[in-house]
Amino acid sequence: MEIKLSQCFIAVDDHDRAIAFYRDVLGLEVRNDVGFEGMRWVTVGAPSQPEVNIVLEPPAADPNASPADKQAMAELMAKGQLRGVIFATDDCDETFERISSAGGEVLQEPMDQPYGVRDCAFRDPAGNLVRFTQPLGK
């Protein structure tokens, strides 16, 4: 039996700003852009990984969420506390320069970590953590 990652979800409050970041700054491709009942889902992914999709979804996409839960999710997103994603890169420093020069909100400049990677971190336009790792020695 084989199990592989297919999709992951990131809550965003402005899909157009999210697309500008994930497509225009990170270089991911937009694979799908769907609206339904006043909500919008945009799927992006790396051209080198056609089988892995990142779904940019509204923070309150669950139709069963109570108004209080939807409010709590909006507040957590505003604080950058909902979700994050970690990308692998073959050049952490070059990735950092490209994203920071495009105006990305820097959380951590490139640094070597004791667990064997060099990494850096940003926030996307919705406040989500976006980290980039490169194995040390590569």
MMTF fields as JSON, N, C-alpha, C and O atoms, coordinates in Angstrom:
{
  "mmtfVersion": "1.0.0",
  "mmtfProducer": "UNKNOWN",
  "numBonds": 551,
  "numAtoms": 552,
  "numGroups": 138,
  "numChains": 1,
  "numModels": 1,
  "chainsPerModel": [1],
  "groupsPerChain": [138],
  "chainIdList": ["A"],
  "bondAtomList": [4, 2, 8, 6, 12, 10, 16, 14, 20, 18, 24, 22, 28, 26, 32, 30, 36, 34, 40, 38, 44, 42, 48, 46, 52, 50, 56, 54, 60, 58, 64, 62, 68, 66, 72, 70, 76, 74, 80, 78, 84, 82, 88, 86, 92, 90, 96, 94, 100, 98, 104, 102, 108, 106, 112, 110, 116, 114, 120, 118, 124, 122, 128, 126, 132, 130, 136, 134, 140, 138, 144, 142, 148, 146, 152, 150, 156, 154, 160, 158, 164, 162, 168, 166, 172, 170, 176, 174, 180, 178, 184, 182, 188, 186, 192, 190, 196, 194, 200, 198, 204, 202, 208, 206, 212, 210, 216, 214, 220, 218, 224, 222, 228, 226, 232, 230, 236, 234, 240, 238, 244, 242, 248, 246, 252, 250, 256, 254, 260, 258, 264, 262, 268, 266, 272, 270, 276, 274, 280, 278, 284, 282, 288, 286, 292, 290, 296, 294, 300, 298, 304, 302, 308, 306, 312, 310, 316, 314, 320, 318, 324, 322, 328, 326, 332, 330, 336, 334, 340, 338, 344, 342, 348, 346, 352, 350, 356, 354, 360, 358, 364, 362, 368, 366, 372, 370, 376, 374, 380, 378, 384, 382, 388, 386, 392, 390, 396, 394, 400, 398, 404, 402, 408, 406, 412, 410, 416, 414, 420, 418, 424, 422, 428, 426, 432, 430, 436, 434, 440, 438, 444, 442, 448, 446, 452, 450, 456, 454, 460, 458, 464, 462, 468, 466, 472, 470, 476, 474, 480, 478, 484, 482, 488, 486, 492, 490, 496, 494, 500, 498, 504, 502, 508, 506, 512, 510, 516, 514, 520, 518, 524, 522, 528, 526, 532, 530, 536, 534, 540, 538, 544, 542, 548, 546],
  "bondOrderList": [1, 1, 1, 1, 1, 1, 1, 1, 1, 1, 1, 1, 1, 1, 1, 1, 1, 1, 1, 1, 1, 1, 1, 1, 1, 1, 1, 1, 1, 1, 1, 1, 1, 1, 1, 1, 1, 1, 1, 1, 1, 1, 1, 1, 1, 1, 1, 1, 1, 1, 1, 1, 1, 1, 1, 1, 1, 1, 1, 1, 1, 1, 1, 1, 1, 1, 1, 1, 1, 1, 1, 1, 1, 1, 1, 1, 1, 1, 1, 1, 1, 1, 1, 1, 1, 1, 1, 1, 1, 1, 1, 1, 1, 1, 1, 1, 1, 1, 1, 1, 1, 1, 1, 1, 1, 1, 1, 1, 1, 1, 1, 1, 1, 1, 1, 1, 1, 1, 1, 1, 1, 1, 1, 1, 1, 1, 1, 1, 1, 1, 1, 1, 1, 1, 1, 1, 1],
  "groupList": [{"groupName": "MET", "atomNameList": ["N", "CA", "C", "O"], "elementList": ["N", "C", "C", "O"], "formalChargeList": [0, 0, 0, 0], "bondAtomList": [1, 0, 2, 1, 3, 2], "bondOrderList": [1, 1, 2], "singleLetterCode": "M", "chemCompType": "L-PEPTIDE LINKING"}, {"groupName": "GLU", "atomNameList": ["N", "CA", "C", "O"], "elementList": ["N", "C", "C", "O"], "formalChargeList": [0, 0, 0, 0], "bondAtomList": [1, 0, 2, 1, 3, 2], "bondOrderList": [1, 1, 2], "singleLetterCode": "E", "chemCompType": "L-PEPTIDE LINKING"}, {"groupName": "ILE", "atomNameList": ["N", "CA", "C", "O"], "elementList": ["N", "C", "C", "O"], "formalChargeList": [0, 0, 0, 0], "bondAtomList": [1, 0, 2, 1, 3, 2], "bondOrderList": [1, 1, 2], "singleLetterCode": "I", "chemCompType": "L-PEPTIDE LINKING"}, {"groupName": "LYS", "atomNameList": ["N", "CA", "C", "O"], "elementList": ["N", "C", "C", "O"], "formalChargeList": [0, 0, 0, 0], "bondAtomList": [1, 0, 2, 1, 3, 2], "bondOrderList": [1, 1, 2], "singleLetterCode": "K", "chemCompType": "L-PEPTIDE LINKING"}, {"groupName": "LEU", "atomNameList": ["N", "CA", "C", "O"], "elementList": ["N", "C", "C", "O"], "formalChargeList": [0, 0, 0, 0], "bondAtomList": [1, 0, 2, 1, 3, 2], "bondOrderList": [1, 1, 2], "singleLetterCode": "L", "chemCompType": "L-PEPTIDE LINKING"}, {"groupName": "SER", "atomNameList": ["N", "CA", "C", "O"], "elementList": ["N", "C", "C", "O"], "formalChargeList": [0, 0, 0, 0], "bondAtomList": [1, 0, 2, 1, 3, 2], "bondOrderList": [1, 1, 2], "singleLetterCode": "S", "chemCompType": "L-PEPTIDE LINKING"}, {"groupName": "GLN", "atomNameList": ["N", "CA", "C", "O"], "elementList": ["N", "C", "C", "O"], "formalChargeList": [0, 0, 0, 0], "bondAtomList": [1, 0, 2, 1, 3, 2], "bondOrderList": [1, 1, 2], "singleLetterCode": "Q", "chemCompType": "L-PEPTIDE LINKING"}, {"groupName": "CYS", "atomNameList": ["N", "CA", "C", "O"], "elementList": ["N", "C", "C", "O"], "formalChargeList": [0, 0, 0, 0], "bondAtomList": [1, 0, 2, 1, 3, 2], "bondOrderList": [1, 1, 2], "singleLetterCode": "C", "chemCompType": "L-PEPTIDE LINKING"}, {"groupName": "PHE", "atomNameList": ["N", "CA", "C", "O"], "elementList": ["N", "C", "C", "O"], "formalChargeList": [0, 0, 0, 0], "bondAtomList": [1, 0, 2, 1, 3, 2], "bondOrderList": [1, 1, 2], "singleLetterCode": "F", "chemCompType": "L-PEPTIDE LINKING"}, {"groupName": "ALA", "atomNameList": ["N", "CA", "C", "O"], "elementList": ["N", "C", "C", "O"], "formalChargeList": [0, 0, 0, 0], "bondAtomList": [1, 0, 2, 1, 3, 2], "bondOrderList": [1, 1, 2], "singleLetterCode": "A", "chemCompType": "L-PEPTIDE LINKING"}, {"groupName": "VAL", "atomNameList": ["N", "CA", "C", "O"], "elementList": ["N", "C", "C", "O"], "formalChargeList": [0, 0, 0, 0], "bondAtomList": [1, 0, 2, 1, 3, 2], "bondOrderList": [1, 1, 2], "singleLetterCode": "V", "chemCompType": "L-PEPTIDE LINKING"}, {"groupName": "ASP", "atomNameList": ["N", "CA", "C", "O"], "elementList": ["N", "C", "C", "O"], "formalChargeList": [0, 0, 0, 0], "bondAtomList": [1, 0, 2, 1, 3, 2], "bondOrderList": [1, 1, 2], "singleLetterCode": "D", "chemCompType": "L-PEPTIDE LINKING"}, {"groupName": "HIS", "atomNameList": ["N", "CA", "C", "O"], "elementList": ["N", "C", "C", "O"], "formalChargeList": [0, 0, 0, 0], "bondAtomList": [1, 0, 2, 1, 3, 2], "bondOrderList": [1, 1, 2], "singleLetterCode": "H", "chemCompType": "L-PEPTIDE LINKING"}, {"groupName": "ARG", "atomNameList": ["N", "CA", "C", "O"], "elementList": ["N", "C", "C", "O"], "formalChargeList": [0, 0, 0, 0], "bondAtomList": [1, 0, 2, 1, 3, 2], "bondOrderList": [1, 1, 2], "singleLetterCode": "R", "chemCompType": "L-PEPTIDE LINKING"}, {"groupName": "TYR", "atomNameList": ["N", "CA", "C", "O"], "elementList": ["N", "C", "C", "O"], "formalChargeList": [0, 0, 0, 0], "bondAtomList": [1, 0, 2, 1, 3, 2], "bondOrderList": [1, 1, 2], "singleLetterCode": "Y", "chemCompType": "L-PEPTIDE LINKING"}, {"groupName": "GLY", "atomNameList": ["N", "CA", "C", "O"], "elementList": ["N", "C", "C", "O"], "formalChargeList": [0, 0, 0, 0], "bondAtomList": [1, 0, 2, 1, 3, 2], "bondOrderList": [1, 1, 2], "singleLetterCode": "G", "chemCompType": "PEPTIDE LINKING"}, {"groupName": "ASN", "atomNameList": ["N", "CA", "C", "O"], "elementList": ["N", "C", "C", "O"], "formalChargeList": [0, 0, 0, 0], "bondAtomList": [1, 0, 2, 1, 3, 2], "bondOrderList": [1, 1, 2], "singleLetterCode": "N", "chemCompType": "L-PEPTIDE LINKING"}, {"groupName": "TRP", "atomNameList": ["N", "CA", "C", "O"], "elementList": ["N", "C", "C", "O"], "formalChargeList": [0, 0, 0, 0], "bondAtomList": [1, 0, 2, 1, 3, 2], "bondOrderList": [1, 1, 2], "singleLetterCode": "W", "chemCompType": "L-PEPTIDE LINKING"}, {"groupName": "THR", "atomNameList": ["N", "CA", "C", "O"], "elementList": ["N", "C", "C", "O"], "formalChargeList": [0, 0, 0, 0], "bondAtomList": [1, 0, 2, 1, 3, 2], "bondOrderList": [1, 1, 2], "singleLetterCode": "T", "chemCompType": "L-PEPTIDE LINKING"}, {"groupName": "PRO", "atomNameList": ["N", "CA", "C", "O"], "elementList": ["N", "C", "C", "O"], "formalChargeList": [0, 0, 0, 0], "bondAtomList": [1, 0, 2, 1, 3, 2], "bondOrderList": [1, 1, 2], "singleLetterCode": "P", "chemCompType": "L-PEPTIDE LINKING"}],
  "groupTypeList": [0, 1, 2, 3, 4, 5, 6, 7, 8, 2, 9, 10, 11, 11, 12, 11, 13, 9, 2, 9, 8, 14, 13, 11, 10, 4, 15, 4, 1, 10, 13, 16, 11, 10, 15, 8, 1, 15, 0, 13, 17, 10, 18, 10, 15, 9, 19, 5, 6, 19, 1, 10, 16, 2, 10, 4, 1, 19, 19, 9, 9, 11, 19, 16, 9, 5, 19, 9, 11, 3, 6, 9, 0, 9, 1, 4, 0, 9, 3, 15, 6, 4, 13, 15, 10, 2, 8, 9, 18, 11, 11, 7, 11, 1, 18, 8, 1, 13, 2, 5, 5, 9, 15, 15, 1, 10, 4, 6, 1, 19, 0, 11, 6, 19, 14, 15, 10, 13, 11, 7, 9, 8, 13, 11, 19, 9, 15, 16, 4, 10, 13, 8, 18, 6, 19, 4, 15, 3],
  "groupIdList": [1, 2, 3, 4, 5, 6, 7, 8, 9, 10, 11, 12, 13, 14, 15, 16, 17, 18, 19, 20, 21, 22, 23, 24, 25, 26, 27, 28, 29, 30, 31, 32, 33, 34, 35, 36, 37, 38, 39, 40, 41, 42, 43, 44, 45, 46, 47, 48, 49, 50, 51, 52, 53, 54, 55, 56, 57, 58, 59, 60, 61, 62, 63, 64, 65, 66, 67, 68, 69, 70, 71, 72, 73, 74, 75, 76, 77, 78, 79, 80, 81, 82, 83, 84, 85, 86, 87, 88, 89, 90, 91, 92, 93, 94, 95, 96, 97, 98, 99, 100, 101, 102, 103, 104, 105, 106, 107, 108, 109, 110, 111, 112, 113, 114, 115, 116, 117, 118, 119, 120, 121, 122, 123, 124, 125, 126, 127, 128, 129, 130, 131, 132, 133, 134, 135, 136, 137, 138],
  "secStructList": [7, 7, 7, 7, 7, 7, 3, 3, 3, 3, 3, 7, 1, 7, 2, 2, 2, 2, 2, 0, 0, 0, 0, 0, 0, 6, 7, 7, 3, 3, 3, 3, 3, 3, 3, 3, 6, 6, 3, 3, 3, 3, 3, 3, 3, 7, 6, 6, 7, 6, 6, 7, 3, 3, 3, 3, 3, 7, 6, 6, 7, 7, 6, 6, 7, 7, 2, 2, 2, 2, 2, 2, 2, 2, 2, 2, 2, 2, 6, 6, 7, 1, 7, 3, 3, 3, 3, 3, 7, 1, 7, 2, 2, 2, 2, 2, 2, 2, 2, 2, 2, 6, 6, 7, 3, 3, 3, 3, 3, 3, 3, 3, 7, 6, 6, 1, 3, 3, 3, 3, 3, 3, 3, 7, 6, 6, 1, 7, 3, 3, 3, 3, 3, 3, 3, 6, 6, 7],
  "xCoordList": [0.841, 0.0, 0.889, 1.874, 0.542, 1.306, 0.398, -0.734, 0.895, 0.164, 1.026, 2.215, 0.413, 1.118, 0.267, -0.959, 0.915, 0.203, -0.432, 0.213, -1.697, -2.414, -2.783, -2.561, -3.351, -3.804, -3.555, -3.582, -3.315, -3.315, -4.069, -4.221, -4.533, -5.404, -4.792, -4.247, -4.887, -4.424, -5.573, -6.116, -5.931, -7.013, -6.475, -5.421, -7.218, -6.857, -8.095, -9.213, -7.889, -9.02, -9.179, -10.17, -8.22, -8.288, -7.597, -6.369, -8.388, -7.819, -6.945, -5.937, -7.311, -6.498, -5.114, -4.115, -5.048, -3.727, -2.963, -1.746, -3.673, -3.014, -2.453, -1.335, -3.218, -2.728, -1.497, -0.526, -1.532, -0.368, 0.871, 1.975, 0.706, 1.847, 2.263, 3.419, 1.344, 1.699, 2.074, 2.963, 1.425, 1.74, 2.876, 3.891, 2.697, 3.627, 4.942, 5.987, 4.908, 6.135, 6.799, 8.001, 6.015, 6.61, 6.774, 7.591, 6.008, 6.138, 5.278, 5.508, 4.284, 3.382, 2.384, 2.138, 1.821, 0.826, -0.573, -0.815, -1.482, -2.891, -3.514, -3.505, -4.055, -4.617, -6.134, -6.735, -6.741, -8.196, -8.626, -7.943, -9.742, -10.298, -11.815, -12.43, -12.413, -13.817, -14.574, -14.117, -15.729, -16.626, -17.858, -18.345, -18.371, -19.573, -20.232, -19.595, -21.483, -22.272, -21.562, -21.503, -21.03, -20.4, -18.994, -18.407, -18.439, -17.063, -16.218, -16.741, -14.912, -13.977, -12.852, -12.33, -12.48, -11.346, -10.4, -10.825, -9.124, -8.109, -7.072, -6.57, -6.76, -5.765, -4.487, -4.512, -3.366, -2.057, -1.12, -1.391, -0.021, 0.967, 2.219, 2.235, 3.272, 4.552, 4.487, 4.021, 4.945, 4.946, 5.685, 5.343, 6.693, 7.463, 6.736, 7.205, 5.597, 4.828, 3.35, 2.522, 3.014, 1.626, 0.635, -0.567, 1.107, 0.219, -0.071, -0.877, 0.57, 0.381, -0.276, 0.23, -1.4, -2.159, -2.281, -2.453, -2.192, -2.448, -3.741, -3.829, -4.733, -6.025, -6.095, -6.003, -6.257, -6.422, -7.923, -8.676, -8.338, -9.771, -10.173, -9.329, -11.459, -11.927, -11.746, -11.845, -11.487, -11.252, -12.48, -12.342, -13.655, -14.876, -15.574, -16.79, -14.812, -15.372, -16.274, -17.072, -16.169, -16.996, -18.431, -18.667, -19.39, -20.769, -21.397, -22.418, -20.797, -21.321, -20.729, -21.11, -19.801, -19.186, -20.205, -20.95, -20.214, -21.111, -20.597, -19.426, -21.452, -20.976, -19.808, -18.877, -19.853, -18.76, -17.465, -16.391, -17.557, -16.37, -15.806, -14.59, -16.681, -16.224, -15.512, -14.497, -16.039, -15.411, -14.05, -13.078, -13.984, -12.72, -11.675, -10.507, -12.088, -11.146, -10.646, -9.46, -11.528, -11.112, -10.113, -9.147, -10.343, -9.424, -8.076, -7.037, -8.077, -6.821, -6.043, -4.819, -6.744, -6.071, -5.437, -4.318, -6.136, -5.606, -4.323, -3.481, -4.167, -2.962, -1.885, -0.784, -2.196, -1.232, -1.14, -0.087, -2.216, -2.176, -2.899, -2.999, -3.404, -4.187, -3.341, -3.365, -2.599, -1.898, -0.567, -0.25, 0.184, 1.444, 1.811, 1.202, 2.792, 3.263, 4.784, 5.344, 5.435, 6.882, 7.219, 6.802, 7.98, 8.43, 9.899, 10.657, 10.295, 11.707, 12.246, 11.548, 13.48, 14.131, 15.56, 16.15, 16.102, 17.49, 18.455, 19.67, 17.927, 18.779, 18.003, 17.275, 18.165, 17.427, 17.741, 16.838, 18.991, 19.371, 18.795, 18.331, 18.825, 18.25, 16.733, 16.154, 16.102, 14.653, 14.319, 13.373, 15.102, 14.877, 14.992, 14.139, 16.04, 16.248, 15.094, 14.624, 14.636, 13.552, 12.264, 11.59, 11.926, 10.674, 10.766, 9.829, 11.875, 11.993, 12.055, 11.517, 12.702, 12.759, 11.393, 11.15, 10.507, 9.145, 8.213, 7.017, 8.759, 7.957, 7.397, 6.549, 7.851, 7.363, 7.682, 8.757, 6.731, 6.93, 7.86, 7.477, 9.071, 10.103, 9.839, 9.643, 9.839, 9.778, 11.144, 11.498, 11.909, 13.236, 14.135, 13.786, 15.274, 16.262, 16.892, 16.778, 17.563, 18.168, 19.146, 19.979, 19.023, 19.945, 20.039, 19.09, 21.207, 21.41, 20.756, 20.914, 20.024, 19.338, 20.061, 20.66, 20.014, 20.71, 20.116, 20.73, 18.93, 18.309, 18.587, 17.889, 19.615, 20.121, 19.59, 19.737, 18.976, 18.506, 18.931, 19.222, 18.958, 19.051, 17.658, 17.109, 17.079, 15.716, 15.485, 16.28, 14.355, 13.901, 12.38, 11.766, 11.772, 10.319, 9.717, 10.334, 8.502, 7.719, 6.291, 5.902, 5.515, 4.06, 3.469, 3.943, 2.432, 1.721, 0.775, 0.683, 0.073, -0.793, -1.886, -2.386, -2.271, -3.29, -2.679, -3.407, -1.356, -0.693, -0.201, 0.344, -0.378, 0.068, 1.586, 2.229, 2.147, 3.573, 3.913, 3.268, 4.931, 5.437, 6.943, 7.66, 7.417, 8.832, 9.462, 8.797, 10.76, 11.513, 12.749, 13.522, 12.937, 14.065, 14.946, 14.479, 16.218, 17.228, 18.091, 18.619, 18.248, 19.128, 20.552, 21.065, 21.183, 22.554, 23.482, 23.294, 24.466, 25.425, 24.991, 25.662, 23.864, 23.401, 23.325, 22.956],
  "yCoordList": [-1.173, 0.0, 1.24, 1.307, 2.204, 3.447, 4.617, 4.704, 5.498, 6.708, 7.904, 7.947, 8.885, 10.097, 11.308, 11.22, 12.428, 13.682, 14.089, 14.056, 14.472, 14.909, 16.384, 17.146, 16.788, 18.159, 18.615, 17.819, 19.888, 20.525, 21.843, 22.349, 22.39, 23.561, 24.704, 24.508, 25.894, 27.108, 28.112, 28.391, 28.644, 29.641, 31.0, 31.442, 31.65, 32.991, 33.872, 33.397, 35.153, 36.077, 36.913, 37.629, 36.832, 37.576, 36.729, 36.695, 36.056, 35.146, 35.85, 35.292, 37.052, 37.756, 38.083, 37.939, 38.52, 38.774, 37.469, 37.429, 36.402, 35.099, 34.604, 34.091, 34.753, 34.343, 35.158, 34.61, 36.455, 37.296, 36.804, 36.863, 36.324, 35.812, 34.424, 34.222, 33.476, 32.089, 31.889, 31.091, 32.587, 32.445, 33.38, 32.939, 34.678, 35.667, 35.746, 35.991, 35.543, 35.624, 34.25, 34.119, 33.218, 31.895, 31.099, 30.179, 31.439, 30.726, 29.48, 28.658, 29.32, 28.179, 28.453, 29.603, 27.388, 27.55, 27.459, 26.7, 28.244, 28.156, 27.028, 27.047, 26.041, 24.865, 24.876, 24.243, 25.591, 25.622, 26.877, 27.326, 27.434, 28.617, 28.461, 28.68, 28.082, 27.697, 28.535, 28.733, 29.017, 29.708, 28.863, 28.184, 28.903, 28.14, 28.77, 28.935, 29.116, 29.676, 30.833, 30.884, 31.748, 32.932, 32.727, 33.657, 31.535, 31.266, 30.937, 30.699, 30.927, 30.692, 29.802, 29.981, 28.841, 27.971, 28.071, 27.953, 28.287, 28.354, 27.284, 27.2, 26.476, 25.421, 25.845, 26.233, 25.766, 26.084, 24.913, 24.059, 24.884, 23.84, 24.1, 24.901, 23.405, 23.523, 22.747, 21.607, 23.339, 22.616, 21.276, 20.334, 21.187, 19.949, 18.882, 17.747, 19.235, 18.283, 18.331, 18.818, 17.841, 17.938, 17.164, 17.42, 16.239, 15.427, 16.042, 15.501, 17.157, 17.804, 19.171, 20.007, 19.382, 20.624, 21.335, 20.702, 22.64, 23.488, 24.234, 24.974, 24.039, 24.679, 25.914, 25.82, 27.058, 28.32, 28.488, 28.72, 28.368, 28.33, 29.45, 30.001, 29.785, 30.77, 30.218, 29.007, 31.062, 30.566, 29.9, 29.113, 30.191, 29.609, 28.742, 28.834, 27.896, 27.099, 25.969, 25.446, 25.586, 24.492, 24.982, 25.851, 24.449, 24.928, 24.594, 25.173, 23.674, 23.291, 24.096, 23.903, 24.995, 25.807, 26.816, 27.435, 26.957, 27.925, 29.341, 29.518, 30.347, 31.732, 32.03, 32.745, 31.49, 31.714, 31.071, 31.656, 29.871, 29.203, 29.976, 30.114, 30.481, 31.261, 32.529, 32.918, 33.167, 34.367, 34.023, 34.753, 32.909, 32.489, 32.191, 32.545, 31.543, 31.244, 32.525, 32.636, 33.489, 34.77, 35.478, 36.069, 35.42, 36.061, 35.354, 36.011, 34.023, 33.278, 33.552, 33.681, 33.64, 33.933, 35.317, 35.5, 36.286, 37.643, 37.676, 38.549, 36.737, 36.648, 35.76, 35.648, 35.126, 34.225, 32.89, 32.253, 32.449, 31.244, 30.035, 29.004, 30.132, 29.012, 27.908, 26.776, 28.218, 27.156, 27.647, 28.836, 26.715, 27.044, 25.963, 24.893, 26.244, 25.276, 25.396, 26.484, 24.265, 24.25, 23.727, 22.635, 24.523, 24.147, 23.75, 24.287, 22.809, 22.478, 23.355, 23.622, 23.793, 24.584, 24.088, 23.544, 24.275, 23.875, 25.021, 24.825, 26.222, 27.359, 28.304, 29.18, 28.116, 28.898, 30.387, 31.219, 30.723, 32.135, 32.835, 33.972, 32.168, 32.745, 32.882, 33.888, 31.873, 31.93, 33.101, 33.848, 33.258, 34.371, 35.715, 36.586, 35.883, 37.149, 37.451, 38.586, 36.434, 36.645, 37.069, 38.0, 36.387, 36.684, 38.003, 38.801, 38.235, 39.486, 40.694, 41.751, 40.555, 41.687, 41.941, 43.033, 40.947, 41.127, 41.673, 41.839, 41.953, 42.544, 41.557, 41.923, 40.3, 39.3, 39.707, 40.235, 39.456, 39.783, 38.752, 37.599, 39.169, 38.281, 37.961, 38.86, 36.679, 36.23, 35.757, 35.928, 35.157, 34.653, 34.677, 34.128, 35.303, 35.277, 33.889, 33.128, 33.543, 32.215, 31.936, 32.773, 30.745, 30.321, 28.805, 28.1, 28.316, 26.883, 26.432, 27.068, 25.33, 24.788, 23.529, 22.819, 23.242, 22.065, 20.743, 19.692, 20.778, 19.541, 19.296, 18.512, 19.972, 19.599, 20.344, 19.867, 21.502, 22.289, 23.74, 24.201, 24.439, 25.896, 26.355, 25.882, 27.271, 27.673, 29.149, 29.841, 29.613, 30.983, 30.943, 29.944, 32.038, 32.025, 33.389, 34.431, 33.351, 34.531, 34.342, 33.253, 35.411, 35.322, 35.6, 36.472, 34.85, 35.156, 36.324, 36.771, 36.834, 38.003, 37.8, 38.777, 36.539, 36.265, 36.042, 35.857, 36.057, 35.874, 34.465, 34.204, 33.544, 32.164, 32.057, 32.776, 31.157, 30.876, 30.135, 29.143, 30.619, 29.956, 29.836, 30.836, 28.59, 28.321, 27.606, 26.849, 27.854, 27.24, 26.582, 27.223, 25.293, 24.554, 23.976, 23.594, 23.932, 23.333, 22.438, 22.904, 21.162, 20.302, 20.873, 21.332, 20.847, 21.332, 20.44, 19.225, 21.044, 20.288, 20.086, 19.384, 20.699, 20.549, 21.89, 21.972],
  "zCoordList": [0.0, 0.0, 0.0, 0.736, -0.816, -0.911, -0.551, -1.026, 0.278, 0.661, 0.288, 0.606, -0.395, -0.808, -0.476, -0.425, -0.253, -0.059, -1.379, -2.427, -1.319, -2.507, -2.412, -3.353, -1.266, -1.094, 0.328, 1.266, 0.473, 1.782, 1.628, 0.516, 2.729, 2.693, 3.479, 4.566, 2.92, 3.582, 3.524, 2.455, 4.677, 4.731, 4.299, 4.755, 3.413, 2.959, 2.993, 2.795, 3.242, 3.312, 2.049, 1.903, 1.14, -0.118, -1.187, -1.266, -1.996, -2.982, -4.016, -4.45, -4.412, -5.404, -4.854, -5.56, -3.604, -2.981, -2.8, -2.983, -2.442, -2.27, -3.599, -3.646, -4.679, -5.996, -6.372, -6.892, -6.114, -6.426, -5.685, -6.226, -4.463, -3.696, -4.183, -4.555, -4.183, -4.494, -5.96, -6.259, -6.867, -8.29, -8.695, -9.235, -8.431, -8.965, -8.203, -8.805, -6.898, -6.105, -5.975, -6.209, -5.599, -5.391, -6.677, -6.733, -7.714, -8.981, -9.097, -9.983, -8.218, -8.332, -9.455, -9.819, -9.988, -11.041, -10.442, -9.503, -10.999, -10.593, -11.39, -12.621, -10.685, -11.337, -11.399, -12.267, -10.482, -10.438, -9.698, -8.778, -10.095, -9.442, -9.496, -10.539, -8.372, -8.337, -7.315, -6.189, -7.727, -6.818, -6.571, -7.476, -5.329, -4.999, -3.784, -2.743, -3.909, -2.813, -2.107, -0.879, -2.896, -2.339, -1.808, -1.256, -1.961, -1.518, -2.741, -3.83, -2.545, -3.636, -3.156, -2.055, -3.984, -3.718, -4.902, -6.051, -4.629, -5.678, -5.365, -4.244, -6.356, -6.186, -6.896, -8.063, -6.175, -6.734, -6.476, -5.631, -7.209, -6.987, -7.783, -8.718, -7.393, -8.092, -9.4, -9.415, -10.495, -11.773, -11.685, -12.4, -10.816, -10.674, -9.847, -9.761, -9.24, -8.44, -8.841, -8.071, -10.016, -10.471, -9.615, -9.684, -8.823, -7.991, -6.616, -5.859, -6.29, -4.989, -5.197, -5.945, -4.531, -4.663, -3.33, -2.288, -3.37, -2.211, -2.506, -3.485, -1.665, -1.862, -0.97, 0.253, -1.595, -0.877, -0.666, -1.612, 0.583, 0.882, 1.834, 2.54, 1.853, 2.828, 4.244, 4.439, 5.222, 6.581, 7.195, 8.131, 6.699, 7.259, 6.221, 6.052, 5.524, 4.443, 4.932, 4.154, 6.181, 6.709, 6.905, 7.745, 6.153, 6.283, 7.637, 8.007, 8.367, 9.679, 10.825, 11.98, 10.518, 11.574, 12.106, 11.347, 13.396, 14.027, 13.771, 13.434, 13.927, 13.784, 14.735, 14.363, 15.95, 16.912, 16.414, 16.556, 15.831, 15.295, 14.106, 13.978, 13.237, 12.088, 12.549, 11.972, 13.579, 14.132, 14.735, 14.54, 15.467, 16.079, 15.005, 15.162, 13.918, 12.839, 12.188, 11.877, 11.977, 11.385, 12.289, 11.807, 13.598, 14.539, 14.575, 14.629, 14.545, 14.521, 13.237, 13.268, 12.113, 10.857, 10.902, 10.422, 11.47, 11.573, 12.394, 12.189, 13.318, 14.141, 13.514, 14.055, 12.37, 11.74, 12.443, 12.414, 13.075, 13.891, 13.295, 13.959, 12.064, 11.534, 10.931, 11.414, 9.892, 9.167, 8.655, 8.696, 8.184, 7.558, 6.568, 6.54, 5.77, 4.79, 4.71, 4.85, 4.483, 4.347, 2.957, 2.57, 2.219, 0.887, 0.957, 1.765, 0.107, -0.068, -1.198, -2.176, -1.054, -2.097, -2.266, -1.333, -3.437, -3.637, -3.342, -3.373, -3.053, -2.707, -1.792, -2.259, -0.506, 0.489, 0.371, 0.461, 0.173, 0.115, -1.115, -1.024, -2.249, -3.464, -3.317, -3.725, -2.739, -2.503, -1.592, -1.847, -0.527, 0.398, -0.318, -0.145, -1.117, -1.82, -2.769, -2.835, -3.508, -4.465, -3.758, -4.198, -2.666, -1.973, -1.208, -1.237, -0.532, 0.224, -0.705, -0.375, -1.863, -2.795, -3.445, -3.96, -3.426, -3.943, -2.867, -3.104, -1.689, -0.623, 0.373, 1.187, 0.332, 1.286, 2.719, 3.001, 3.623, 5.041, 5.676, 5.874, 5.989, 6.515, 7.986, 8.804, 8.304, 9.699, 10.183, 11.349, 9.261, 9.625, 8.403, 7.357, 8.53, 7.458, 7.407, 8.367, 6.289, 6.178, 7.313, 7.662, 7.875, 8.923, 8.95, 8.608, 9.363, 9.512, 10.814, 11.856, 10.737, 11.907, 12.388, 11.58, 13.693, 14.212, 13.73, 13.913, 13.115, 12.631, 11.145, 10.502, 10.6, 9.289, 8.078, 6.952, 8.282, 7.144, 7.307, 8.41, 6.201, 6.19, 5.798, 4.803, 6.567, 6.256, 6.488, 7.125, 5.941, 6.126, 6.174, 5.799, 6.64, 6.787, 6.479, 6.7, 5.965, 5.607, 6.08, 6.501, 6.006, 6.139, 4.764, 4.036, 4.42, 3.186, 3.451, 4.595, 2.449, 2.674, 3.721, 4.28, 3.999, 5.015, 6.396, 7.371, 6.488, 7.772, 8.042, 9.115, 7.095, 7.279, 7.197, 6.432, 7.988, 7.945, 6.661, 6.32, 5.947, 4.751, 4.938, 4.964, 5.07, 5.366, 4.18, 3.474, 3.966, 2.875, 3.463, 4.174, 3.165, 3.739, 2.629, 1.556, 2.938, 2.054, 2.936, 3.945, 2.579, 3.362, 3.402, 2.381, 4.564, 4.676, 3.855, 3.789, 3.243, 2.455, 1.011, 0.255, 0.619, -0.767, -1.441, -2.613]
}
